[in-house]
Short mmCIF file of C-alpha atoms in Angstrom, two decimals:
data_model
loop_
_atom_site.label_atom_id
_atom_site.label_comp_id
_atom_site.label_asym_id
_atom_site.label_seq_id
_atom_site.Cartn_x
_atom_site.Cartn_y
_atom_site.Cartn_z
CA MET A 10 8.51 24.69 -8.63
CA PRO A 11 6.45 21.99 -6.89
CA GLY A 12 3.13 23.01 -5.44
CA LEU A 13 0.17 25.16 -6.29
CA LEU A 14 0.12 27.35 -9.39
CA THR A 15 -0.71 31.02 -9.53
CA PHE A 16 -2.79 32.19 -12.46
CA ASP A 17 0.23 34.09 -13.79
CA ALA A 18 2.38 30.98 -13.49
CA LEU A 19 -0.20 29.06 -15.49
CA LYS A 20 -0.09 31.75 -18.19
CA THR A 21 3.69 31.36 -18.38
CA ALA A 22 3.46 27.55 -18.54
CA VAL A 23 0.87 27.75 -21.33
CA ALA A 24 2.97 30.24 -23.27
CA ASP A 25 6.07 28.04 -23.13
CA GLY A 26 4.09 24.90 -24.00
CA SER A 27 4.68 22.99 -20.77
CA ILE A 28 0.93 22.98 -19.98
CA ASP A 29 -1.69 22.51 -22.70
CA THR A 30 -4.63 21.02 -20.76
CA VAL A 31 -6.55 22.18 -17.69
CA LEU A 32 -8.84 19.80 -15.82
CA VAL A 33 -11.78 21.82 -14.50
CA CYS A 34 -13.33 19.62 -11.81
CA LEU A 35 -16.21 19.51 -9.38
CA VAL A 36 -16.56 17.07 -6.50
CA ASP A 37 -19.69 14.92 -6.81
CA MET A 38 -21.81 13.34 -4.06
CA GLN A 39 -19.55 10.29 -4.03
CA GLY A 40 -16.38 12.37 -3.63
CA ARG A 41 -15.22 11.83 -7.22
CA LEU A 42 -13.78 14.38 -9.64
CA MET A 43 -16.10 15.20 -12.52
CA GLY A 44 -15.64 17.92 -15.12
CA LYS A 45 -14.04 18.90 -18.41
CA ARG A 46 -10.64 18.97 -20.06
CA PHE A 47 -10.04 22.47 -21.40
CA HIS A 48 -7.47 23.48 -23.91
CA ALA A 49 -5.27 25.62 -21.70
CA GLN A 50 -5.57 28.74 -23.83
CA ASN A 51 -9.36 28.57 -23.75
CA PHE A 52 -9.22 28.28 -19.98
CA LEU A 53 -7.04 31.41 -19.83
CA ASP A 54 -9.28 33.28 -22.23
CA SER A 55 -12.62 32.65 -20.53
CA ALA A 56 -13.23 29.40 -18.64
CA TRP A 57 -11.24 30.55 -15.62
CA LYS A 58 -14.26 32.72 -14.81
CA GLU A 59 -16.86 29.98 -15.08
CA THR A 60 -18.12 27.06 -17.12
CA HIS A 61 -21.24 24.89 -16.91
CA CYS A 62 -22.30 21.32 -16.21
CA CYS A 63 -25.56 19.38 -16.07
CA ASN A 64 -27.12 19.57 -12.63
CA TYR A 65 -27.60 15.81 -12.56
CA LEU A 66 -23.96 15.54 -11.47
CA LEU A 67 -25.11 16.18 -7.89
CA ALA A 68 -28.01 13.73 -8.09
CA THR A 69 -26.59 10.44 -9.35
CA ASP A 70 -25.41 7.17 -7.84
CA LEU A 71 -22.10 5.38 -8.33
CA GLU A 72 -23.30 4.07 -11.70
CA MET A 73 -24.26 7.59 -12.84
CA ALA A 74 -27.92 6.57 -12.83
CA THR A 75 -30.47 9.35 -12.31
CA PRO A 76 -32.75 8.22 -9.46
CA ASP A 77 -36.09 9.88 -8.90
CA GLY A 78 -37.00 11.56 -5.65
CA PHE A 79 -34.51 14.44 -5.61
CA ALA A 80 -36.08 17.87 -5.08
CA SER A 81 -33.16 19.72 -6.67
CA THR A 82 -33.33 18.19 -10.13
CA SER A 83 -35.36 15.66 -12.08
CA TRP A 84 -36.73 14.71 -15.49
CA SER A 85 -39.74 16.93 -14.81
CA THR A 86 -37.51 19.99 -14.43
CA GLY A 87 -35.45 19.05 -17.47
CA TYR A 88 -32.01 18.61 -15.91
CA GLY A 89 -30.66 22.11 -16.42
CA ASP A 90 -27.22 23.55 -15.74
CA TYR A 91 -25.09 24.45 -12.78
CA VAL A 92 -22.27 26.97 -12.92
CA MET A 93 -18.80 25.60 -12.22
CA LYS A 94 -16.82 28.45 -10.67
CA PRO A 95 -13.06 27.66 -10.59
CA ASP A 96 -11.46 28.26 -7.20
CA LEU A 97 -8.08 29.54 -8.41
CA GLU A 98 -6.61 28.91 -4.96
CA THR A 99 -6.72 25.19 -5.88
CA LEU A 100 -4.94 25.57 -9.24
CA ARG A 101 -2.08 23.09 -9.46
CA PRO A 102 -0.02 20.97 -11.87
CA VAL A 103 -0.95 17.32 -12.39
CA PRO A 104 2.55 15.83 -12.70
CA TRP A 105 1.39 12.28 -13.44
CA LEU A 106 -0.40 13.51 -16.61
CA GLU A 107 1.67 15.15 -19.32
CA GLY A 108 1.12 18.87 -19.86
CA THR A 109 -1.81 19.05 -17.46
CA ALA A 110 -3.03 21.33 -14.67
CA MET A 111 -6.14 21.05 -12.48
CA VAL A 112 -8.52 23.37 -10.69
CA LEU A 113 -11.42 22.56 -8.36
CA CYS A 114 -14.73 24.38 -8.70
CA ASP A 115 -17.49 25.60 -6.47
CA ILE A 116 -21.00 24.88 -7.77
CA LEU A 117 -23.43 27.76 -8.22
CA ASP A 118 -27.04 28.08 -9.26
CA HIS A 119 -27.25 28.82 -12.99
CA HIS A 120 -29.69 31.71 -12.53
CA THR A 121 -28.79 33.30 -9.22
CA HIS A 122 -25.10 32.36 -8.92
CA ALA A 123 -25.80 31.46 -5.29
CA PRO A 124 -23.93 28.42 -3.91
CA VAL A 125 -25.74 25.11 -4.40
CA PRO A 126 -26.45 23.99 -0.79
CA HIS A 127 -26.02 20.23 -1.35
CA SER A 128 -22.67 20.57 -3.13
CA PRO A 129 -20.15 18.72 -0.92
CA ARG A 130 -17.65 21.55 -0.97
CA GLU A 131 -20.35 24.06 0.03
CA ILE A 132 -21.61 21.83 2.87
CA LEU A 133 -18.13 21.84 4.40
CA LYS A 134 -17.66 25.58 3.82
CA VAL A 135 -20.83 26.31 5.82
CA GLN A 136 -19.49 24.48 8.88
CA ILE A 137 -16.09 26.16 8.55
CA ALA A 138 -17.86 29.54 8.46
CA ARG A 139 -19.72 28.70 11.68
CA LEU A 140 -16.42 28.00 13.41
CA THR A 141 -14.81 31.11 11.94
CA ALA A 142 -17.59 33.15 13.56
CA MET A 143 -16.60 31.52 16.86
CA GLY A 144 -12.95 32.54 16.34
CA LEU A 145 -11.86 28.99 15.55
CA THR A 146 -10.07 27.34 12.64
CA PRO A 147 -10.58 23.59 12.19
CA MET A 148 -7.40 21.72 11.33
CA MET A 149 -7.89 18.20 10.02
CA ALA A 150 -6.06 15.26 8.47
CA THR A 151 -7.29 12.09 6.81
CA GLU A 152 -5.65 8.72 6.29
CA LEU A 153 -6.37 6.94 3.00
CA GLU A 154 -6.39 3.13 3.03
CA PHE A 155 -6.85 1.07 -0.12
CA PHE A 156 -5.93 -2.22 -1.77
CA LEU A 157 -3.63 -2.73 -4.74
CA PHE A 158 -4.36 -5.69 -7.00
CA GLU A 159 -2.16 -7.62 -9.42
CA LYS A 160 -4.33 -6.96 -12.45
CA SER A 161 -5.74 -3.82 -14.01
CA PHE A 162 -9.22 -2.35 -13.62
CA ASP A 163 -10.16 -3.51 -17.13
CA GLU A 164 -8.94 -7.09 -16.60
CA ILE A 165 -10.76 -7.34 -13.27
CA ARG A 166 -13.97 -5.90 -14.67
CA LYS A 167 -13.92 -8.29 -17.65
CA SER A 168 -13.55 -11.19 -15.21
CA GLY A 169 -16.79 -10.14 -13.51
CA PHE A 170 -14.78 -8.90 -10.51
CA ARG A 171 -13.98 -12.52 -9.62
CA ASP A 172 -10.25 -12.55 -10.28
CA LEU A 173 -9.27 -10.41 -7.31
CA THR A 174 -5.67 -11.16 -6.36
CA PRO A 175 -3.91 -8.59 -4.13
CA ILE A 176 -0.52 -7.35 -5.22
CA SER A 177 1.12 -9.14 -2.26
CA GLY A 178 0.62 -12.55 -0.69
CA TYR A 179 0.71 -11.73 3.02
CA ASN A 180 -0.04 -9.11 5.66
CA GLU A 181 2.32 -6.25 4.89
CA ASP A 182 1.71 -3.96 7.86
CA TYR A 183 4.86 -1.79 8.14
CA ASN A 184 6.73 -4.38 6.02
CA ILE A 185 9.53 -2.63 4.14
CA PHE A 186 10.50 -5.60 1.94
CA GLN A 187 6.99 -6.16 0.64
CA THR A 188 6.30 -2.48 0.10
CA THR A 189 9.57 -2.23 -1.86
CA LYS A 190 7.91 -4.52 -4.41
CA GLU A 191 5.06 -2.02 -4.72
CA GLU A 192 7.17 1.08 -5.28
CA CYS A 193 6.24 1.06 -8.97
CA VAL A 194 2.94 2.55 -7.80
CA MET A 195 3.65 4.07 -4.39
CA ARG A 196 6.85 6.02 -5.20
CA PRO A 197 5.34 7.98 -8.09
CA LEU A 198 2.19 8.47 -6.03
CA ARG A 199 4.13 10.13 -3.20
CA ASN A 200 6.31 12.23 -5.47
CA HIS A 201 3.63 13.33 -7.93
CA LEU A 202 1.25 14.33 -5.16
CA PHE A 203 3.98 16.30 -3.41
CA ALA A 204 4.79 18.07 -6.68
CA ALA A 205 1.07 18.88 -7.02
CA GLY A 206 1.07 20.68 -3.68
CA ILE A 207 -0.34 17.82 -1.59
CA PRO A 208 1.74 17.65 1.64
CA VAL A 209 2.35 13.90 1.66
CA GLU A 210 3.96 12.53 4.81
CA ASN A 211 4.41 8.84 4.02
CA THR A 212 3.00 5.60 2.72
CA LYS A 213 3.11 2.23 4.45
CA GLY A 214 1.83 -1.29 4.18
CA GLU A 215 -1.40 -1.85 6.08
CA ALA A 216 -2.72 -4.87 8.00
CA GLU A 217 -3.63 -7.12 5.06
CA ALA A 218 -2.16 -8.51 1.86
CA GLY A 219 -2.03 -5.76 -0.75
CA GLN A 220 -3.33 -3.08 1.59
CA GLU A 221 -1.72 0.37 1.55
CA GLU A 222 -2.01 3.54 3.60
CA LEU A 223 -1.30 7.07 2.41
CA ASN A 224 -0.85 9.77 5.04
CA ILE A 225 -1.13 13.49 4.26
CA ARG A 226 -0.09 16.28 6.62
CA TYR A 227 -2.85 18.12 8.46
CA ALA A 228 -4.27 21.30 6.95
CA ASP A 229 -7.25 23.57 7.33
CA ALA A 230 -10.47 21.60 6.83
CA LEU A 231 -11.20 22.63 3.24
CA ALA A 232 -7.65 22.05 2.07
CA CYS A 233 -7.68 18.68 3.85
CA ALA A 234 -10.77 17.57 1.93
CA ASP A 235 -9.34 18.88 -1.34
CA ASN A 236 -6.06 17.04 -0.70
CA HIS A 237 -7.90 13.80 0.11
CA THR A 238 -10.03 13.94 -3.03
CA ILE A 239 -7.13 14.67 -5.38
CA ALA A 240 -4.97 12.01 -3.70
CA LYS A 241 -7.66 9.35 -4.06
CA HIS A 242 -8.11 10.24 -7.72
CA ALA A 243 -4.35 10.17 -8.29
CA THR A 244 -4.02 6.77 -6.61
CA LYS A 245 -6.40 5.21 -9.11
CA GLU A 246 -4.82 6.92 -12.11
CA ILE A 247 -1.24 6.09 -11.17
CA ALA A 248 -2.11 2.46 -10.38
CA TRP A 249 -3.87 2.27 -13.77
CA GLN A 250 -0.78 3.68 -15.48
CA GLN A 251 1.26 0.85 -13.96
CA GLY A 252 -1.21 -1.88 -14.98
CA HIS A 253 -2.70 -2.37 -11.51
CA ALA A 254 -6.02 -1.59 -9.84
CA ALA A 255 -6.39 0.42 -6.64
CA SER A 256 -9.69 -0.08 -4.82
CA PHE A 257 -11.20 2.01 -2.04
CA LEU A 258 -14.06 -0.44 -1.50
CA PRO A 259 -14.18 -0.76 2.31
CA LYS A 260 -14.70 -4.54 2.41
CA TRP A 261 -13.83 -6.45 -0.75
CA HIS A 262 -13.74 -9.92 0.84
CA GLN A 263 -15.40 -11.30 3.96
CA ASP A 264 -12.16 -12.92 5.13
CA ARG A 265 -10.02 -9.80 4.68
CA VAL A 266 -9.87 -6.73 6.89
CA GLY A 267 -11.55 -3.60 5.59
CA SER A 268 -10.16 -0.23 4.55
CA SER A 269 -10.86 2.89 6.57
CA SER A 270 -10.35 6.62 6.34
CA HIS A 271 -9.58 7.93 9.79
CA VAL A 272 -10.13 11.65 10.37
CA HIS A 273 -7.99 13.64 12.83
CA MET A 274 -9.43 16.88 14.25
CA SER A 275 -8.16 19.84 16.22
CA MET A 276 -9.05 23.52 16.60
CA TRP A 277 -6.86 26.58 16.56
CA SER A 278 -7.52 30.13 17.67
CA GLY A 279 -5.09 32.18 15.63
CA SER A 280 -1.73 30.54 16.29
CA THR A 281 -2.88 28.94 19.55
CA PRO A 282 -4.01 25.31 19.77
CA ALA A 283 -7.51 25.72 21.22
CA PHE A 284 -7.77 22.05 22.16
CA LEU A 285 -4.79 22.26 24.53
CA ASP A 286 -4.90 23.01 28.23
CA PRO A 287 -1.57 21.81 29.70
CA ASP A 288 -3.04 21.75 33.22
CA ALA A 289 -6.10 19.63 32.33
CA PRO A 290 -6.24 15.82 32.23
CA HIS A 291 -4.68 14.57 28.98
CA GLY A 292 -4.13 18.23 28.07
CA MET A 293 -7.74 18.48 26.85
CA SER A 294 -9.20 21.98 27.12
CA THR A 295 -12.83 22.54 28.06
CA LEU A 296 -13.50 23.45 24.42
CA MET A 297 -12.02 20.15 23.27
CA ARG A 298 -14.00 18.14 25.78
CA GLN A 299 -17.25 19.79 24.69
CA PHE A 300 -16.43 19.33 21.01
CA CYS A 301 -15.58 15.66 21.51
CA ALA A 302 -18.73 15.12 23.59
CA GLY A 303 -20.70 16.33 20.57
CA LEU A 304 -18.78 14.00 18.26
CA ILE A 305 -19.72 11.02 20.39
CA ALA A 306 -23.29 12.01 21.24
CA TYR A 307 -24.32 12.47 17.63
CA ALA A 308 -22.19 9.77 15.96
CA PRO A 309 -25.14 7.50 15.06
CA GLU A 310 -26.92 10.43 13.41
CA TYR A 311 -24.09 11.28 11.00
CA THR A 312 -22.87 7.74 10.28
CA VAL A 313 -24.41 7.92 6.77
CA PHE A 314 -21.81 10.58 5.96
CA LEU A 315 -19.01 8.27 7.21
CA ALA A 316 -20.39 5.04 5.73
CA PRO A 317 -22.54 5.90 2.68
CA TYR A 318 -23.05 2.49 1.01
CA VAL A 319 -24.29 -0.99 1.83
CA ASN A 320 -20.75 -2.35 1.71
CA SER A 321 -19.52 0.32 4.13
CA TYR A 322 -21.12 -1.50 7.07
CA LYS A 323 -19.34 -4.80 6.40
CA ARG A 324 -16.24 -3.28 8.04
CA PHE A 325 -17.80 -2.97 11.48
CA MET A 326 -16.65 -6.28 12.96
CA LYS A 327 -14.84 -6.93 16.22
CA GLY A 328 -11.18 -7.85 16.09
CA THR A 329 -10.56 -6.04 12.81
CA PHE A 330 -9.37 -2.61 14.05
CA ALA A 331 -12.66 -1.20 12.72
CA PRO A 332 -14.77 0.15 15.57
CA THR A 333 -18.23 -0.98 16.57
CA LYS A 334 -18.84 1.54 19.41
CA ALA A 335 -19.08 5.35 19.45
CA VAL A 336 -16.93 5.81 22.55
CA TRP A 337 -13.53 7.37 23.18
CA SER A 338 -10.34 6.09 24.65
CA VAL A 339 -6.73 7.20 24.99
CA ASP A 340 -4.57 5.80 22.18
CA ASN A 341 -6.79 2.72 21.84
CA ARG A 342 -7.52 1.43 18.35
CA THR A 343 -10.63 -0.49 19.37
CA ALA A 344 -12.53 2.76 20.03
CA GLY A 345 -14.61 4.74 17.58
CA PHE A 346 -12.74 7.84 18.76
CA ARG A 347 -9.06 7.74 19.78
CA LEU A 348 -7.32 10.54 21.64
CA CYS A 349 -3.90 11.19 20.07
CA GLY A 350 -1.04 13.45 21.15
CA ASP A 351 -2.42 13.79 24.67
CA GLY A 352 -0.65 16.42 26.75
CA THR A 353 1.02 18.08 23.75
CA LYS A 354 0.10 20.91 21.38
CA ALA A 355 -0.74 18.16 18.87
CA VAL A 356 -3.58 16.88 21.05
CA ARG A 357 -6.42 15.83 18.76
CA MET A 358 -9.27 13.39 18.37
CA GLU A 359 -9.21 10.73 15.68
CA CYS A 360 -12.52 9.42 14.35
CA ARG A 361 -12.01 5.81 13.28
CA ILE A 362 -15.57 5.10 12.08
CA GLY A 363 -15.33 6.25 8.47
CA GLY A 364 -14.52 3.86 5.65
CA SER A 365 -12.28 4.35 2.64
CA ASP A 366 -15.37 5.15 0.54
CA LEU A 367 -16.38 8.28 2.44
CA ASN A 368 -16.70 11.68 0.78
CA PRO A 369 -14.25 13.76 2.86
CA TYR A 370 -16.25 17.00 2.53
CA LEU A 371 -19.41 15.39 3.87
CA ALA A 372 -17.60 13.43 6.58
CA GLN A 373 -15.65 16.42 7.84
CA ALA A 374 -18.71 18.68 7.71
CA ALA A 375 -20.73 16.22 9.78
CA LEU A 376 -17.97 15.84 12.36
CA LEU A 377 -17.60 19.61 12.67
CA ALA A 378 -21.36 20.10 12.97
CA ALA A 379 -21.53 17.58 15.81
CA GLY A 380 -18.55 19.16 17.56
CA ILE A 381 -20.04 22.65 17.23
CA LYS A 382 -23.26 21.40 18.80
CA GLY A 383 -21.26 19.99 21.69
CA ILE A 384 -19.63 23.39 22.26
CA GLU A 385 -22.89 25.32 21.93
CA ASP A 386 -24.67 23.09 24.43
CA GLY A 387 -21.71 22.75 26.79
CA LEU A 388 -21.89 18.96 26.66
CA GLU A 389 -19.96 16.98 29.25
CA LEU A 390 -17.48 14.40 27.95
CA SER A 391 -17.86 11.04 29.64
CA PRO A 392 -14.73 9.37 31.05
CA ALA A 393 -12.45 7.54 28.64
CA ILE A 394 -13.12 3.81 28.29
CA GLN A 395 -10.22 1.41 28.60
CA GLY A 396 -9.45 -2.12 27.42
CA ASP A 397 -11.04 -4.15 24.65
CA LEU A 398 -13.98 -2.01 23.61
CA TYR A 399 -15.40 -4.73 21.39
CA GLU A 400 -16.22 -6.72 24.54
CA ASN A 401 -16.59 -4.01 27.19
CA ALA A 402 -20.12 -4.27 28.64
CA GLU A 403 -20.09 -0.56 29.58
CA THR A 404 -20.27 0.37 25.90
CA ALA A 405 -23.36 -1.64 24.95
CA ALA A 406 -25.48 1.48 24.43
CA ALA A 407 -22.94 3.13 22.14
CA GLU A 408 -23.30 0.87 19.10
CA ILE A 409 -22.61 2.38 15.70
CA PRO A 410 -25.47 1.63 13.26
CA ARG A 411 -24.64 -1.75 11.74
CA THR A 412 -26.56 -1.42 8.47
CA LEU A 413 -27.26 1.35 6.01
CA GLY A 414 -30.97 1.03 6.70
CA ALA A 415 -30.49 1.61 10.42
CA ALA A 416 -28.18 4.55 9.73
CA ILE A 417 -30.70 6.19 7.37
CA GLN A 418 -33.37 6.17 10.07
CA VAL A 419 -31.35 8.18 12.57
CA PHE A 420 -29.77 10.35 9.87
CA THR A 421 -33.02 11.61 8.37
CA GLY A 422 -34.46 12.30 11.82
CA SER A 423 -31.43 14.19 13.10
CA ARG A 424 -32.43 17.61 14.41
CA MET A 425 -28.76 18.48 14.90
CA LEU A 426 -27.89 17.89 11.23
CA ARG A 427 -31.02 19.63 9.96
CA GLU A 428 -30.23 22.70 12.05
CA ALA A 429 -26.59 22.69 10.96
CA MET A 430 -27.02 21.91 7.25
CA GLY A 431 -30.68 22.60 6.39
CA ASP A 432 -33.59 20.32 5.62
CA ALA A 433 -32.91 20.36 1.88
CA VAL A 434 -29.37 19.02 2.31
CA ILE A 435 -30.39 16.22 4.67
CA ASP A 436 -33.37 15.26 2.48
CA HIS A 437 -31.07 15.19 -0.56
CA TYR A 438 -28.57 12.80 1.02
CA THR A 439 -31.33 10.75 2.62
CA ARG A 440 -32.65 10.09 -0.87
CA ALA A 441 -29.17 9.14 -2.07
CA ALA A 442 -28.80 6.62 0.76
CA GLU A 443 -32.31 5.25 0.25
CA TRP A 444 -31.60 4.70 -3.44
CA GLU A 445 -28.41 2.81 -2.64
CA LEU A 446 -30.40 0.51 -0.36
CA GLU A 447 -33.21 0.07 -2.88
CA GLU A 448 -30.73 -0.91 -5.59
CA PHE A 449 -29.08 -3.46 -3.30
CA ASP A 450 -32.37 -4.94 -2.11
CA ARG A 451 -33.47 -5.81 -5.64
CA VAL A 452 -30.28 -7.71 -6.49
CA VAL A 453 -29.93 -11.50 -6.08
CA THR A 454 -26.41 -12.06 -4.75
CA ASP A 455 -23.99 -14.91 -5.42
CA TRP A 456 -24.18 -15.79 -1.71
CA GLU A 457 -27.95 -16.34 -1.87
CA ILE A 458 -27.69 -18.54 -4.95
CA ALA A 459 -24.86 -20.69 -3.61
CA ARG A 460 -26.56 -21.10 -0.24
CA GLY A 461 -30.06 -21.89 -1.40
CA PHE A 462 -29.99 -23.12 -5.00
CA GLU A 463 -30.02 -26.81 -4.01
CA ARG A 464 -30.65 -26.81 -0.29
CA ALA A 465 -33.55 -24.42 0.08
#
């Protein structure tokens, strides 16, 4: 049957030979799956309880370099182990890989078995627990945008990332004919994810040549982040299987629009939508207005968790459907926050700031932390802004940080985030962002050479 596996169902599948491999995975700082491939019988015998990994896996950059400056691990402490504790609630088949299942892990201290505070999954769990104590359940959904390219990852890498030709030749937003040509990737992606227990709604062409969007049904916040991470991983693997590359780089060319990852948020109290008040303007309850006021008030402070790399900030340009202002509007795609489903039980706020490169656990945790602060302090939501928010003079003070350096400054000084997540977590991710900027600053780019080689 499609969907998640029980432990007993895995035992049956291993006994009949239909599953022989179990991927035991953690989520790293960049939102990637890291881990081990277990022979399925060994997993059943012992590894389902726990296994181990080097603790550098939560202190690396995209290149798997080991920067200095992290308090949690370093050469001086010898890079010891973490415990990977499988969360059997996430056990599922991996239909696009023969004979394979997957489980996600929580990361524990090797000596105390306490959760590692800067593990992305743990950071989100802490914010969920805060809301649970308030009688609330966060329900969230993410949209995944990415580009498909004609050639494979290996071919593109060997070309020095210069031969970047999208899989289509024109803007394919909602275009059925063009997306038919891409079904060699997108059809198995939809079907395999659904069979793996990911509640896929649809895929569509996005607003650029070769750009795709994958939409997954809303779920509780942790399941949403798990679904996003597995779906992103699957997109790359299935594209690779078909000889193509799928890239989640937010801005791969200055003349092309960027790729985002919009996050939709609502709250429930039991079976009741806590964001809905049918008698209030737009159906927004007092709780929703306070939550959304927090989202907006603290947006600059948590932008690092929505836009973690130098390239992330190249998206923020007017006229591209990527926002430049942390303001809200009603069903307006020029705003950083867009009210959707107004007046219905599906009323929710969509954050449009995050790029396709975000780590969903960190992004969702930051959004929830800001919303919780808005509720705790009873913040007042300002009136919705209308019209073209790129040009609206009223929004001048609501600029989203436009560079990683600017975002780091407000991130590391955020009292709200430090109270919600702890100093150690914010210091850890500050160092990660600083390292990304340091690495970029030492590189001589092609643009600099072409511009100044002769004329400087």
